[in-house]
mmCIF file of C-alpha atoms in Angstrom:
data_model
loop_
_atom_site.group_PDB
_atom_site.id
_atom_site.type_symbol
_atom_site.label_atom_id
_atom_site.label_comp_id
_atom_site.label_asym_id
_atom_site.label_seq_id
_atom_site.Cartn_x
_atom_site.Cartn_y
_atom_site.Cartn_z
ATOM 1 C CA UNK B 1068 61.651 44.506 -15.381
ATOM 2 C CA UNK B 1069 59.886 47.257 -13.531
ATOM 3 C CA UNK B 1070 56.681 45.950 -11.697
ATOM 4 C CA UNK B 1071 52.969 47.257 -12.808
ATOM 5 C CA UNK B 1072 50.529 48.590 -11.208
ATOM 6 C CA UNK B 1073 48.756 46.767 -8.635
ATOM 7 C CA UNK B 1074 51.527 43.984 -8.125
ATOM 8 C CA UNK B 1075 53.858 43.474 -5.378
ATOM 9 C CA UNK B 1076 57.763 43.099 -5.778
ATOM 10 C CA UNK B 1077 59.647 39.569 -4.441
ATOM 11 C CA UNK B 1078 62.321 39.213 -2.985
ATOM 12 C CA UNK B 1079 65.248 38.166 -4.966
ATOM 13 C CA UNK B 1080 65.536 34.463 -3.517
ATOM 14 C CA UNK B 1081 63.314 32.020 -2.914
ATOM 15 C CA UNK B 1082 62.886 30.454 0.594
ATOM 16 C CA UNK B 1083 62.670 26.632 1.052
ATOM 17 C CA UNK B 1084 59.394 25.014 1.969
ATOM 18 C CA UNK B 1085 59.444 24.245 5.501
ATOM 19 C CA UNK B 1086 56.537 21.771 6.126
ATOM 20 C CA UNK B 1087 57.784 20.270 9.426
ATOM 21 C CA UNK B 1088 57.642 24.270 10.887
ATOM 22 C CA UNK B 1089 53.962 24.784 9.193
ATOM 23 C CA UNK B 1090 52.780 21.246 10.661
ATOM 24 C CA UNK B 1091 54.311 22.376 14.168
ATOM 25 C CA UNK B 1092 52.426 25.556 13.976
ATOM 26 C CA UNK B 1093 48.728 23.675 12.664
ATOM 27 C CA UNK B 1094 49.547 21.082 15.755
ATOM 28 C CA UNK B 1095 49.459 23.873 18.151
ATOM 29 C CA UNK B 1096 46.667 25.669 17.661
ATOM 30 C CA UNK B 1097 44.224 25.065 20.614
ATOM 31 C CA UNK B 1098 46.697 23.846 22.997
ATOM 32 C CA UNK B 1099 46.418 27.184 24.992
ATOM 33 C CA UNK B 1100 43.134 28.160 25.850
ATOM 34 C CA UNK B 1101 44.545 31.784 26.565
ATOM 35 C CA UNK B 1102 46.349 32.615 23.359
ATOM 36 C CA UNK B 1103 45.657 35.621 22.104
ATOM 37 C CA UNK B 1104 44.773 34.733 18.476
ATOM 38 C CA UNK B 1105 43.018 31.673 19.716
ATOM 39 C CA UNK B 1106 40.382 33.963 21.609
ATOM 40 C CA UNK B 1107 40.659 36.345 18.503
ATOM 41 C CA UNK B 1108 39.435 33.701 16.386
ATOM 42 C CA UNK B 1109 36.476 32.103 17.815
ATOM 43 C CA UNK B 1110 33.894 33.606 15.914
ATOM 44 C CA UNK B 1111 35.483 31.190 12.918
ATOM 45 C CA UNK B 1112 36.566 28.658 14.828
ATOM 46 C CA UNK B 1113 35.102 25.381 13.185
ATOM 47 C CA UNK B 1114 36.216 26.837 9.837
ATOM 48 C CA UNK B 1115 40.093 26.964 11.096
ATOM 49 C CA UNK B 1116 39.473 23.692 12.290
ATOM 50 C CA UNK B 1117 38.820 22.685 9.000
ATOM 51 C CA UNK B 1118 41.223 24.888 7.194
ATOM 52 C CA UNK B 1119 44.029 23.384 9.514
ATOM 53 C CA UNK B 1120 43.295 19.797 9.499
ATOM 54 C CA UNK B 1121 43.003 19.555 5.473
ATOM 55 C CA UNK B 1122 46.793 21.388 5.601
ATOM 56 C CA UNK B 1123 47.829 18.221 8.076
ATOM 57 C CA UNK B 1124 46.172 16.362 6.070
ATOM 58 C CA UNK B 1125 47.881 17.187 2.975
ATOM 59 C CA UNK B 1126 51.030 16.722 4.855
ATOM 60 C CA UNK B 1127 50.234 13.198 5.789
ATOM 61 C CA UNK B 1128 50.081 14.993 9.624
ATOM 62 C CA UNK B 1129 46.659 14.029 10.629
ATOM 63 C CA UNK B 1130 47.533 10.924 12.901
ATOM 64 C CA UNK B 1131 48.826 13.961 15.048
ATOM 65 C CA UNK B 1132 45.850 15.621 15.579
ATOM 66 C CA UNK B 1133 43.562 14.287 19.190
ATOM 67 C CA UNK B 1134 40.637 13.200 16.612
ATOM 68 C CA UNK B 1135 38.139 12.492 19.786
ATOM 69 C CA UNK B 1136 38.626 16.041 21.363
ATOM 70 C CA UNK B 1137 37.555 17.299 17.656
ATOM 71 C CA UNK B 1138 34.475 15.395 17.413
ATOM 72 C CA UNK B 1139 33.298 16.202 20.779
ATOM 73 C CA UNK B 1140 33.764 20.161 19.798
ATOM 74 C CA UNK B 1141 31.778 19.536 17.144
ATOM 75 C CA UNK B 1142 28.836 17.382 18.327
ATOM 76 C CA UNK B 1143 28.813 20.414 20.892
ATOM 77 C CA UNK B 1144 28.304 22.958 18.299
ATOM 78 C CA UNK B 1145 25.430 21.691 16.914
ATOM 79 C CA UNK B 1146 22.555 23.521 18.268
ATOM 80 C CA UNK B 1147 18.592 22.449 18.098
ATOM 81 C CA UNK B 1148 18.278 23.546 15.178
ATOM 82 C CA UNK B 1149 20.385 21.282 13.363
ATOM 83 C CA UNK B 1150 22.741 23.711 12.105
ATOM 84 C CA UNK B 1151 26.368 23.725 13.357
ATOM 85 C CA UNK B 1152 28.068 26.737 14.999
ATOM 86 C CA UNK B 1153 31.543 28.270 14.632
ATOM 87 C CA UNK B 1154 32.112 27.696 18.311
ATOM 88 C CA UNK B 1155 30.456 27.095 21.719
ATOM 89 C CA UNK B 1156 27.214 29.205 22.239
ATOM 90 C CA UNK B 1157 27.610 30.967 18.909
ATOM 91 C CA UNK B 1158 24.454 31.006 16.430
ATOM 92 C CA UNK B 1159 24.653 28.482 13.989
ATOM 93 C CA UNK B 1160 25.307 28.808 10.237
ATOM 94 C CA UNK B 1161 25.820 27.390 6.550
ATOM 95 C CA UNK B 1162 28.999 28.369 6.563
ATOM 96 C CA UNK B 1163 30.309 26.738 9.419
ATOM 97 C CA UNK B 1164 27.809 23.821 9.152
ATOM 98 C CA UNK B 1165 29.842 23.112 5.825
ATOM 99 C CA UNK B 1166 33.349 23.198 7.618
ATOM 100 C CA UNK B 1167 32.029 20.460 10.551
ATOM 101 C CA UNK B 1168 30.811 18.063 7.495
ATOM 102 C CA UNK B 1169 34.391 18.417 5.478
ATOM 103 C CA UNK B 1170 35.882 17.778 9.512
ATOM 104 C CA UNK B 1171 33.754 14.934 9.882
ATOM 105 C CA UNK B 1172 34.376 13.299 6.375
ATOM 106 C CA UNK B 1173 37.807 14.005 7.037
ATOM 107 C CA UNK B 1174 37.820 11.408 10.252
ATOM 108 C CA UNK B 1175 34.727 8.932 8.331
ATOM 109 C CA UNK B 1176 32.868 10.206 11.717
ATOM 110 C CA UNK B 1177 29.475 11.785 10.286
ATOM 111 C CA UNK B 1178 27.519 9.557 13.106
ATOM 112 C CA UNK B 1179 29.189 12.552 15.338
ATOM 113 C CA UNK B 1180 26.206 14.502 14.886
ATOM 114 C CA UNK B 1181 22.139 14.153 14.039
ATOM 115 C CA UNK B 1182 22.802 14.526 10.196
ATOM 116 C CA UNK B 1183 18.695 14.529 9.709
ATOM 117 C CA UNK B 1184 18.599 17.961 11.774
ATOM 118 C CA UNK B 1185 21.439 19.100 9.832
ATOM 119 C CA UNK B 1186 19.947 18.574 6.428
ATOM 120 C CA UNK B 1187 16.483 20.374 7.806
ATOM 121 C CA UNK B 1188 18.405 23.013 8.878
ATOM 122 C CA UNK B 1189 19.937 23.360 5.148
ATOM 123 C CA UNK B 1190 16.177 22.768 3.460
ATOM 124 C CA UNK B 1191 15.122 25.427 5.480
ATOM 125 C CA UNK B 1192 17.459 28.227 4.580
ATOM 126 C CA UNK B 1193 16.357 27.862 0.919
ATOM 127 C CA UNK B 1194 13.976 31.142 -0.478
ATOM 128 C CA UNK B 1195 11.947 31.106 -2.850
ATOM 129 C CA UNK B 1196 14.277 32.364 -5.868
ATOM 130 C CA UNK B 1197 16.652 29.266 -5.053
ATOM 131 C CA UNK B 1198 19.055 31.063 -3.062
ATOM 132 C CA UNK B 1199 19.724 30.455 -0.084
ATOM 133 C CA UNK B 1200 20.284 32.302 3.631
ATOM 134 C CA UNK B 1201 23.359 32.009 5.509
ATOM 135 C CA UNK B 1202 21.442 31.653 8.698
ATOM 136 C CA UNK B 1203 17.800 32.860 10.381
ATOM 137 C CA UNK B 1204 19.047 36.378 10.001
ATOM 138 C CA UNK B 1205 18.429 36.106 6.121
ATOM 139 C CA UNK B 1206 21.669 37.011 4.332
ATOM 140 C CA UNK B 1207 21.835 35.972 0.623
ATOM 141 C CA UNK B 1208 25.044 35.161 -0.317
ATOM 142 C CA UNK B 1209 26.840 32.661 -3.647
ATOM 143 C CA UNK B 1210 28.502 30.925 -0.876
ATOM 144 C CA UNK B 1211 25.772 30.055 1.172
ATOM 145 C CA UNK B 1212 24.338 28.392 -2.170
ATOM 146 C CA UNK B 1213 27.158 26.607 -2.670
ATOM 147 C CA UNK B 1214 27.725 25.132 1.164
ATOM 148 C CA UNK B 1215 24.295 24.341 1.171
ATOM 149 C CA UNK B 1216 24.629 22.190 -1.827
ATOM 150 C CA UNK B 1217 28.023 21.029 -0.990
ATOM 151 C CA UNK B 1218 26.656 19.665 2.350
ATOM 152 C CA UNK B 1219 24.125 18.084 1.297
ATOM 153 C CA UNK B 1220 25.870 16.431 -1.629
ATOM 154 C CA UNK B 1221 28.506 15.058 0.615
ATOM 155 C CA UNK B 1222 25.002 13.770 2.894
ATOM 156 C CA UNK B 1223 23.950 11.968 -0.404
ATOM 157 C CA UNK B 1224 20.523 14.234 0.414
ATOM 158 C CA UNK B 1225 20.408 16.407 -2.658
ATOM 159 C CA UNK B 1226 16.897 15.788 -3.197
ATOM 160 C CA UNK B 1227 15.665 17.904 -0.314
ATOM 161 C CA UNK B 1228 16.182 20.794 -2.256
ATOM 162 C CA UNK B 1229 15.029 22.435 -5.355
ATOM 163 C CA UNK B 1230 18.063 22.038 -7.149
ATOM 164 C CA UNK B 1231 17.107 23.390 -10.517
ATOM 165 C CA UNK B 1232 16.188 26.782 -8.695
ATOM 166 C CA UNK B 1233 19.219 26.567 -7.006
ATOM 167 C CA UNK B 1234 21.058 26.486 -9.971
ATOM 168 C CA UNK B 1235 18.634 29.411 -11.688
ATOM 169 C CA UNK B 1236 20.015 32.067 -9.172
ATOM 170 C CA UNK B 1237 23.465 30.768 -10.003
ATOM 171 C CA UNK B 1238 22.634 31.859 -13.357
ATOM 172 C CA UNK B 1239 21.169 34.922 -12.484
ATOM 173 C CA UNK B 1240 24.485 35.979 -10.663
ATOM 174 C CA UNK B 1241 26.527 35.675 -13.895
ATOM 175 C CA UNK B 1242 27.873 38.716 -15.554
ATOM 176 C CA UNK B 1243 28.403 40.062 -18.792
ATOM 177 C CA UNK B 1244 32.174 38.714 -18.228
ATOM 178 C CA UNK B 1245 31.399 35.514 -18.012
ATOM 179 C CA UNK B 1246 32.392 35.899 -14.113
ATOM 180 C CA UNK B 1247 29.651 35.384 -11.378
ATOM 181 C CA UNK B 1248 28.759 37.823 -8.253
ATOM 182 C CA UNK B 1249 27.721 37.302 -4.731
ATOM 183 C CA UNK B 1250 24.214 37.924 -5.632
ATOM 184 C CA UNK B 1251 22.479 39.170 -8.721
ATOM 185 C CA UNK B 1252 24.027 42.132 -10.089
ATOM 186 C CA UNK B 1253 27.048 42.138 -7.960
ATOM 187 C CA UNK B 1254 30.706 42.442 -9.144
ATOM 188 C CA UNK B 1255 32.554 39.276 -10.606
ATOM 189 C CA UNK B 1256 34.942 37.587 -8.107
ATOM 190 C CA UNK B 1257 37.185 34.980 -8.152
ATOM 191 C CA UNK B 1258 36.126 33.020 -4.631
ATOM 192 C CA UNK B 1259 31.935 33.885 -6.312
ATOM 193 C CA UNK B 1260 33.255 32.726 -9.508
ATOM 194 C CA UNK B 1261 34.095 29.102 -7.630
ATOM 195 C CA UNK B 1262 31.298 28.670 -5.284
ATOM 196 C CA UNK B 1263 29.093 29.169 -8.834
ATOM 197 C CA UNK B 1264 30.926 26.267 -10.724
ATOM 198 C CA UNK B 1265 31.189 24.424 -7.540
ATOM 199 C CA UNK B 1266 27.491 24.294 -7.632
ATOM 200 C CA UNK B 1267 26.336 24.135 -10.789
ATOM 201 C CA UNK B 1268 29.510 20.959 -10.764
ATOM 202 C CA UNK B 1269 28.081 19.103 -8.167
ATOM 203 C CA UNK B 1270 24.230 19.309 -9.785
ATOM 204 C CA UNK B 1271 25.311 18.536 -12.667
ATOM 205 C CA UNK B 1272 25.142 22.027 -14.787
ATOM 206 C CA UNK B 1273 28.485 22.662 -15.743
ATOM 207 C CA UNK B 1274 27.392 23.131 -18.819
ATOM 208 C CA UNK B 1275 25.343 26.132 -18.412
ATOM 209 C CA UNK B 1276 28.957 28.100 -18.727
ATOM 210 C CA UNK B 1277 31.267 28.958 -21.491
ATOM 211 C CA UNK B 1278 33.979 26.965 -19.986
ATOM 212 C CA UNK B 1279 36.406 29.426 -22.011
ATOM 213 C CA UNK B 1280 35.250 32.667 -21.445
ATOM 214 C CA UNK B 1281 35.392 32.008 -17.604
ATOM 215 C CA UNK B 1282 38.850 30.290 -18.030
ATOM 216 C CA UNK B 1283 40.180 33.137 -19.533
ATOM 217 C CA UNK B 1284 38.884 35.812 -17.137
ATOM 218 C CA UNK B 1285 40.526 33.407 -14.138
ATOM 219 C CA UNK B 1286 43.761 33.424 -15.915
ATOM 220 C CA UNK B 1287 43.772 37.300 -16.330
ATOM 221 C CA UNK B 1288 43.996 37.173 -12.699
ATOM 222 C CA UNK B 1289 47.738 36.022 -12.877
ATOM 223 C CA UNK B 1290 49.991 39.583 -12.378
ATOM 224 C CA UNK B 1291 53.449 39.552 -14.103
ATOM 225 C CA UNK B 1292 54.613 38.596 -10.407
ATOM 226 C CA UNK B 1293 53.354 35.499 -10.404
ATOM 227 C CA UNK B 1294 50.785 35.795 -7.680
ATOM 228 C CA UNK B 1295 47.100 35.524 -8.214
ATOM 229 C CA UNK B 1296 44.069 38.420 -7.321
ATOM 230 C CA UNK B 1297 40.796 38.189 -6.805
ATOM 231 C CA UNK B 1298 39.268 40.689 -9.275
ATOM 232 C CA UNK B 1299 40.480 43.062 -11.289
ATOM 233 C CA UNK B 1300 42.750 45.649 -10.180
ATOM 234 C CA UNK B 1301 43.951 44.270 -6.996
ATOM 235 C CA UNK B 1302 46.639 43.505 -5.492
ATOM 236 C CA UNK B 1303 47.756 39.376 -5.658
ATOM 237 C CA UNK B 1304 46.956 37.423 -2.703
ATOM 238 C CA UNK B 1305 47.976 33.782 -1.972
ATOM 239 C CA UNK B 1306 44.582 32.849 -0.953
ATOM 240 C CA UNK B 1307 42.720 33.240 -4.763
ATOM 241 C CA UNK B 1308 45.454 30.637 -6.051
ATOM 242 C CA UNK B 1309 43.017 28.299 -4.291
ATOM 243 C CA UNK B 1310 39.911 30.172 -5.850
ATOM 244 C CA UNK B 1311 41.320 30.394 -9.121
ATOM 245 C CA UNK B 1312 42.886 27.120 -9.627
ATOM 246 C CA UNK B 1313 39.981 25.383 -8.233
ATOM 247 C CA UNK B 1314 37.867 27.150 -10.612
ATOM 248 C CA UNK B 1315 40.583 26.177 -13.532
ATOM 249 C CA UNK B 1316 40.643 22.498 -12.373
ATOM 250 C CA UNK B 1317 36.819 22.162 -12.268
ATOM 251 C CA UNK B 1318 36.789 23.555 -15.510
ATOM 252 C CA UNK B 1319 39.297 21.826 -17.262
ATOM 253 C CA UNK B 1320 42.092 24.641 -17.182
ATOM 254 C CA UNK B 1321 44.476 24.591 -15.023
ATOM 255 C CA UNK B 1322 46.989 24.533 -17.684
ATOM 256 C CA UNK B 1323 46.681 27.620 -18.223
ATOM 257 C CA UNK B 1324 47.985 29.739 -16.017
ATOM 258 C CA UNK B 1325 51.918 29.947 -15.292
ATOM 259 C CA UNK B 1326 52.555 27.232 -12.911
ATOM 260 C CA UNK B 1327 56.242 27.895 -12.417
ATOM 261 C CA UNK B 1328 55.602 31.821 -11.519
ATOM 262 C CA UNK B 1329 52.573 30.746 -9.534
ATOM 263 C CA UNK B 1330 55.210 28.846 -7.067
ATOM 264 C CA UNK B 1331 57.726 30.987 -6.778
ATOM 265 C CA UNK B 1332 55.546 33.425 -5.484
ATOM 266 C CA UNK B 1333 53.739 30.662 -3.439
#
Protein backbone atom coordinates (compact mmCIF):
# COMPACT_ATOMS: atom_id res chain seq x y z
CA UNK A 1 0.00 0.00 0.00
CA UNK A 2 1.80 3.06 -1.21
CA UNK A 3 2.03 5.81 1.58
CA UNK A 4 0.12 9.40 1.12
CA UNK A 5 1.09 12.45 1.27
CA UNK A 6 2.33 13.87 4.36
CA UNK A 7 2.99 10.41 6.17
CA UNK A 8 6.13 8.73 6.93
CA UNK A 9 6.99 5.01 5.95
CA UNK A 10 7.89 2.23 8.99
CA UNK A 11 10.02 0.02 9.04
CA UNK A 12 8.94 -3.44 8.36
CA UNK A 13 9.37 -4.84 12.06
CA UNK A 14 8.51 -3.69 15.10
CA UNK A 15 11.12 -3.16 17.90
CA UNK A 16 10.45 -4.38 21.50
CA UNK A 17 9.74 -1.89 24.24
CA UNK A 18 12.75 -1.47 26.21
CA UNK A 19 11.67 0.29 29.48
CA UNK A 20 14.68 -0.70 31.65
CA UNK A 21 17.01 1.33 28.72
CA UNK A 22 14.37 4.44 28.74
CA UNK A 23 14.36 4.42 32.74
CA UNK A 24 18.34 4.27 32.59
CA UNK A 25 18.37 7.16 30.28
CA UNK A 26 15.44 9.44 32.56
CA UNK A 27 17.82 8.36 35.74
CA UNK A 28 20.70 10.06 34.19
CA UNK A 29 19.78 13.15 33.27
CA UNK A 30 21.46 15.74 35.62
CA UNK A 31 24.13 13.57 36.84
CA UNK A 32 26.72 15.57 34.72
CA UNK A 33 26.64 19.08 35.16
CA UNK A 34 28.73 19.41 31.81
CA UNK A 35 26.66 17.42 29.36
CA UNK A 36 26.09 18.95 26.46
CA UNK A 37 22.28 18.60 26.16
CA UNK A 38 22.00 19.23 29.83
CA UNK A 39 23.42 22.90 29.31
CA UNK A 40 21.34 22.91 25.98
CA UNK A 41 18.31 22.50 27.89
CA UNK A 42 18.18 24.82 30.71
CA UNK A 43 15.99 27.30 29.45
CA UNK A 44 13.18 24.28 29.99
CA UNK A 45 14.60 22.73 32.61
CA UNK A 46 11.76 22.38 35.32
CA UNK A 47 9.49 21.23 32.47
CA UNK A 48 11.98 18.10 31.66
CA UNK A 49 11.98 17.62 35.17
CA UNK A 50 8.52 17.09 35.03
CA UNK A 51 8.28 15.42 31.71
CA UNK A 52 10.93 12.83 33.05
CA UNK A 53 9.72 12.06 36.42
CA UNK A 54 5.92 11.35 35.23
CA UNK A 55 7.80 8.72 32.53
CA UNK A 56 9.55 7.08 35.93
CA UNK A 57 6.68 7.39 37.32
CA UNK A 58 4.69 5.52 34.94
CA UNK A 59 7.32 2.93 35.10
CA UNK A 60 6.97 2.46 38.78
CA UNK A 61 10.85 4.14 38.67
CA UNK A 62 10.35 7.03 40.91
CA UNK A 63 11.87 5.52 44.22
CA UNK A 64 15.05 6.04 41.96
CA UNK A 65 14.97 9.46 41.58
CA UNK A 66 17.10 11.77 44.77
CA UNK A 67 13.50 13.38 45.65
CA UNK A 68 15.33 16.03 48.19
CA UNK A 69 17.86 17.34 45.51
CA UNK A 70 14.48 17.98 43.35
CA UNK A 71 12.72 19.93 45.85
CA UNK A 72 15.57 22.03 46.74
CA UNK A 73 15.89 22.96 42.76
CA UNK A 74 12.66 23.91 42.92
CA UNK A 75 12.16 25.94 46.13
CA UNK A 76 15.27 27.72 44.42
CA UNK A 77 13.43 28.61 41.37
CA UNK A 78 10.88 30.37 42.83
CA UNK A 79 11.61 33.96 42.58
CA UNK A 80 9.83 37.03 44.64
CA UNK A 81 7.38 37.11 42.69
CA UNK A 82 5.85 33.94 43.38
CA UNK A 83 6.16 32.52 40.08
CA UNK A 84 8.52 29.56 39.45
CA UNK A 85 11.37 29.59 36.90
CA UNK A 86 12.62 27.02 34.37
CA UNK A 87 15.99 27.09 36.07
CA UNK A 88 18.34 29.07 38.35
CA UNK A 89 18.28 32.91 37.66
CA UNK A 90 15.87 32.53 34.76
CA UNK A 91 12.58 34.82 34.75
CA UNK A 92 9.77 33.11 36.01
CA UNK A 93 6.69 31.83 34.14
CA UNK A 94 3.16 30.01 33.87
CA UNK A 95 4.50 27.56 32.06
CA UNK A 96 7.09 26.38 34.16
CA UNK A 97 5.23 27.40 37.38
CA UNK A 98 2.73 24.58 36.16
CA UNK A 99 5.56 21.87 35.70
CA UNK A 100 7.03 22.61 39.59
CA UNK A 101 3.23 22.08 40.93
CA UNK A 102 2.71 18.59 38.81
CA UNK A 103 6.69 17.89 40.42
CA UNK A 104 5.55 18.74 43.69
CA UNK A 105 2.16 16.78 43.65
CA UNK A 106 4.10 14.14 42.25
CA UNK A 107 6.33 13.80 45.72
CA UNK A 108 2.89 15.17 48.11
CA UNK A 109 5.66 18.07 48.79
CA UNK A 110 3.63 21.41 47.89
CA UNK A 111 4.93 22.89 51.48
CA UNK A 112 8.30 23.07 49.17
CA UNK A 113 7.40 26.40 48.17
CA UNK A 114 5.17 29.71 49.38
CA UNK A 115 2.02 28.43 47.44
CA UNK A 116 0.20 31.99 48.48
CA UNK A 117 2.94 33.88 46.25
CA UNK A 118 2.44 31.37 43.68
CA UNK A 119 -1.27 31.75 43.33
CA UNK A 120 -0.72 35.85 43.29
CA UNK A 121 1.59 35.41 40.79
CA UNK A 122 -1.17 33.37 38.65
CA UNK A 123 -4.12 36.12 39.67
CA UNK A 124 -1.95 38.55 38.39
CA UNK A 125 -1.23 37.37 34.90
CA UNK A 126 -5.00 37.41 34.20
CA UNK A 127 -6.20 40.53 31.50
CA UNK A 128 -9.04 41.81 31.26
CA UNK A 129 -10.64 39.57 28.35
CA UNK A 130 -9.92 36.40 30.66
CA UNK A 131 -6.84 35.40 29.10
CA UNK A 132 -4.08 35.21 30.54
CA UNK A 133 -0.05 36.25 30.12
CA UNK A 134 2.61 33.80 30.15
CA UNK A 135 4.75 36.07 32.22
CA UNK A 136 5.35 40.17 32.87
CA UNK A 137 6.36 40.36 29.26
CA UNK A 138 2.58 39.96 28.25
CA UNK A 139 2.30 37.03 25.82
CA UNK A 140 -1.27 35.66 25.32
CA UNK A 141 -1.25 32.27 24.72
CA UNK A 142 -4.31 28.96 25.15
CA UNK A 143 -1.71 27.39 27.21
CA UNK A 144 -1.01 29.93 29.55
CA UNK A 145 -4.95 29.83 30.20
CA UNK A 146 -4.92 26.50 30.75
CA UNK A 147 -1.66 26.24 33.29
CA UNK A 148 -3.02 29.00 35.02
CA UNK A 149 -6.19 27.19 35.70
CA UNK A 150 -4.59 23.89 36.02
CA UNK A 151 -2.40 25.30 38.86
CA UNK A 152 -4.62 26.71 40.62
CA UNK A 153 -7.11 23.86 40.47
CA UNK A 154 -4.56 21.45 41.72
CA UNK A 155 -4.03 24.57 44.74
CA UNK A 156 -7.84 24.08 45.42
CA UNK A 157 -7.66 28.21 44.76
CA UNK A 158 -9.90 28.50 41.74
CA UNK A 159 -11.73 31.27 43.13
CA UNK A 160 -8.99 33.83 42.71
CA UNK A 161 -9.80 34.09 39.29
CA UNK A 162 -12.55 35.09 37.05
CA UNK A 163 -13.25 31.83 35.83
CA UNK A 164 -16.26 32.48 33.68
CA UNK A 165 -14.03 35.04 31.64
CA UNK A 166 -11.53 32.62 31.55
CA UNK A 167 -13.61 30.30 29.97
CA UNK A 168 -15.21 33.24 27.49
CA UNK A 169 -11.76 33.61 25.67
CA UNK A 170 -11.69 29.83 25.48
CA UNK A 171 -14.71 30.27 23.52
CA UNK A 172 -13.61 32.98 21.59
CA UNK A 173 -10.56 30.83 20.34
CA UNK A 174 -12.87 28.19 18.81
CA UNK A 175 -13.11 27.82 15.12
CA UNK A 176 -15.50 27.17 12.58
CA UNK A 177 -14.07 23.40 12.84
CA UNK A 178 -14.99 22.88 15.97
CA UNK A 179 -11.03 22.99 16.78
CA UNK A 180 -9.62 25.83 19.06
CA UNK A 181 -6.45 28.27 18.34
CA UNK A 182 -3.76 29.76 20.41
CA UNK A 183 -5.60 32.94 20.57
CA UNK A 184 -8.64 34.31 18.85
CA UNK A 185 -8.57 33.80 15.28
CA UNK A 186 -5.62 31.57 15.16
CA UNK A 187 -5.38 28.17 13.36
CA UNK A 188 -6.91 24.95 15.06
CA UNK A 189 -4.29 22.70 16.75
CA UNK A 190 -4.27 19.65 18.36
CA UNK A 191 -1.96 20.59 21.70
CA UNK A 192 -4.67 24.31 21.57
CA UNK A 193 -7.42 21.98 21.01
CA UNK A 194 -6.40 20.21 24.65
CA UNK A 195 -5.34 23.04 26.73
CA UNK A 196 -9.16 24.43 25.64
CA UNK A 197 -11.01 21.24 26.94
CA UNK A 198 -8.54 20.97 29.66
CA UNK A 199 -9.90 24.20 30.85
CA UNK A 200 -13.19 24.48 30.16
CA UNK A 201 -12.93 20.40 32.02
CA UNK A 202 -11.56 21.51 35.04
CA UNK A 203 -14.27 24.68 35.41
CA UNK A 204 -16.71 22.78 34.70
CA UNK A 205 -17.76 23.84 30.90
CA UNK A 206 -17.33 20.90 28.99
CA UNK A 207 -20.35 21.39 27.76
CA UNK A 208 -19.88 24.49 25.89
CA UNK A 209 -18.42 21.97 22.96
CA UNK A 210 -19.91 19.65 20.49
CA UNK A 211 -18.16 16.77 21.99
CA UNK A 212 -18.52 15.13 18.35
CA UNK A 213 -17.54 17.57 16.06
CA UNK A 214 -14.20 18.02 18.01
CA UNK A 215 -13.87 14.16 18.34
CA UNK A 216 -14.02 13.77 14.88
CA UNK A 217 -11.59 16.50 13.80
CA UNK A 218 -8.96 14.75 16.53
CA UNK A 219 -9.47 11.48 14.89
CA UNK A 220 -8.81 12.91 11.33
CA UNK A 221 -5.49 13.45 12.71
CA UNK A 222 -4.69 9.62 12.54
CA UNK A 223 -2.53 9.12 8.92
CA UNK A 224 -2.93 5.64 7.28
CA UNK A 225 0.55 5.03 9.14
CA UNK A 226 -0.70 4.94 12.24
CA UNK A 227 0.97 7.94 13.76
CA UNK A 228 -0.83 11.01 14.90
CA UNK A 229 -0.28 15.05 13.59
CA UNK A 230 -0.98 17.99 14.96
CA UNK A 231 -3.06 19.80 12.30
CA UNK A 232 -3.84 19.22 9.10
CA UNK A 233 -1.39 18.46 6.56
CA UNK A 234 1.53 17.53 8.59
CA UNK A 235 3.59 15.16 9.02
CA UNK A 236 2.72 12.50 12.26
CA UNK A 237 4.61 13.09 15.31
CA UNK A 238 4.65 10.90 18.48
CA UNK A 239 4.17 13.78 20.69
CA UNK A 240 0.20 14.77 19.49
CA UNK A 241 -0.72 11.02 20.49
CA UNK A 242 -0.58 12.66 23.92
CA UNK A 243 -2.54 15.83 22.63
CA UNK A 244 -4.96 13.94 20.80
CA UNK A 245 -5.75 11.14 23.03
CA UNK A 246 -5.94 13.35 25.94
CA UNK A 247 -8.33 15.42 24.13
CA UNK A 248 -10.31 11.97 23.10
CA UNK A 249 -10.22 10.72 26.75
CA UNK A 250 -11.50 14.02 28.22
CA UNK A 251 -14.07 13.89 25.81
CA UNK A 252 -15.26 10.59 25.93
CA UNK A 253 -13.50 9.22 22.65
CA UNK A 254 -10.76 7.55 22.78
CA UNK A 255 -12.33 4.70 21.10
CA UNK A 256 -12.10 6.08 18.28
CA UNK A 257 -9.11 6.23 16.84
CA UNK A 258 -7.07 2.96 15.75
CA UNK A 259 -5.42 1.84 18.83
CA UNK A 260 -3.55 -1.08 17.33
CA UNK A 261 -1.92 1.24 14.39
CA UNK A 262 -1.43 3.95 16.98
CA UNK A 263 1.18 1.38 18.78
CA UNK A 264 2.86 0.05 16.25
CA UNK A 265 3.94 3.24 15.23
CA UNK A 266 4.44 4.21 18.96
Amino acid sequence: MPVLKHDIELPASVPELLLEKHANFLLSYGTDKDEYMYCMTEHMRMSGMYWGLTALDLMGKLEQTNRNEVLEFIAQCQTESGGIAASLQHDPHILYTLSAVQILCIYNALDTIDIEKVVKYVKERQQPDGSFTGDIWGEVDMRFSFCAVATLSLLNRLDVIDVDKAVEFVMKCMNFDGGFGSKPGAESHAGMIYCSIGLLSITGNLHLVDADQLSWWLCERQLPSGGLNGRPEKLPDVCYSWWVLSALTILGRLHWVNKEQLVHIS
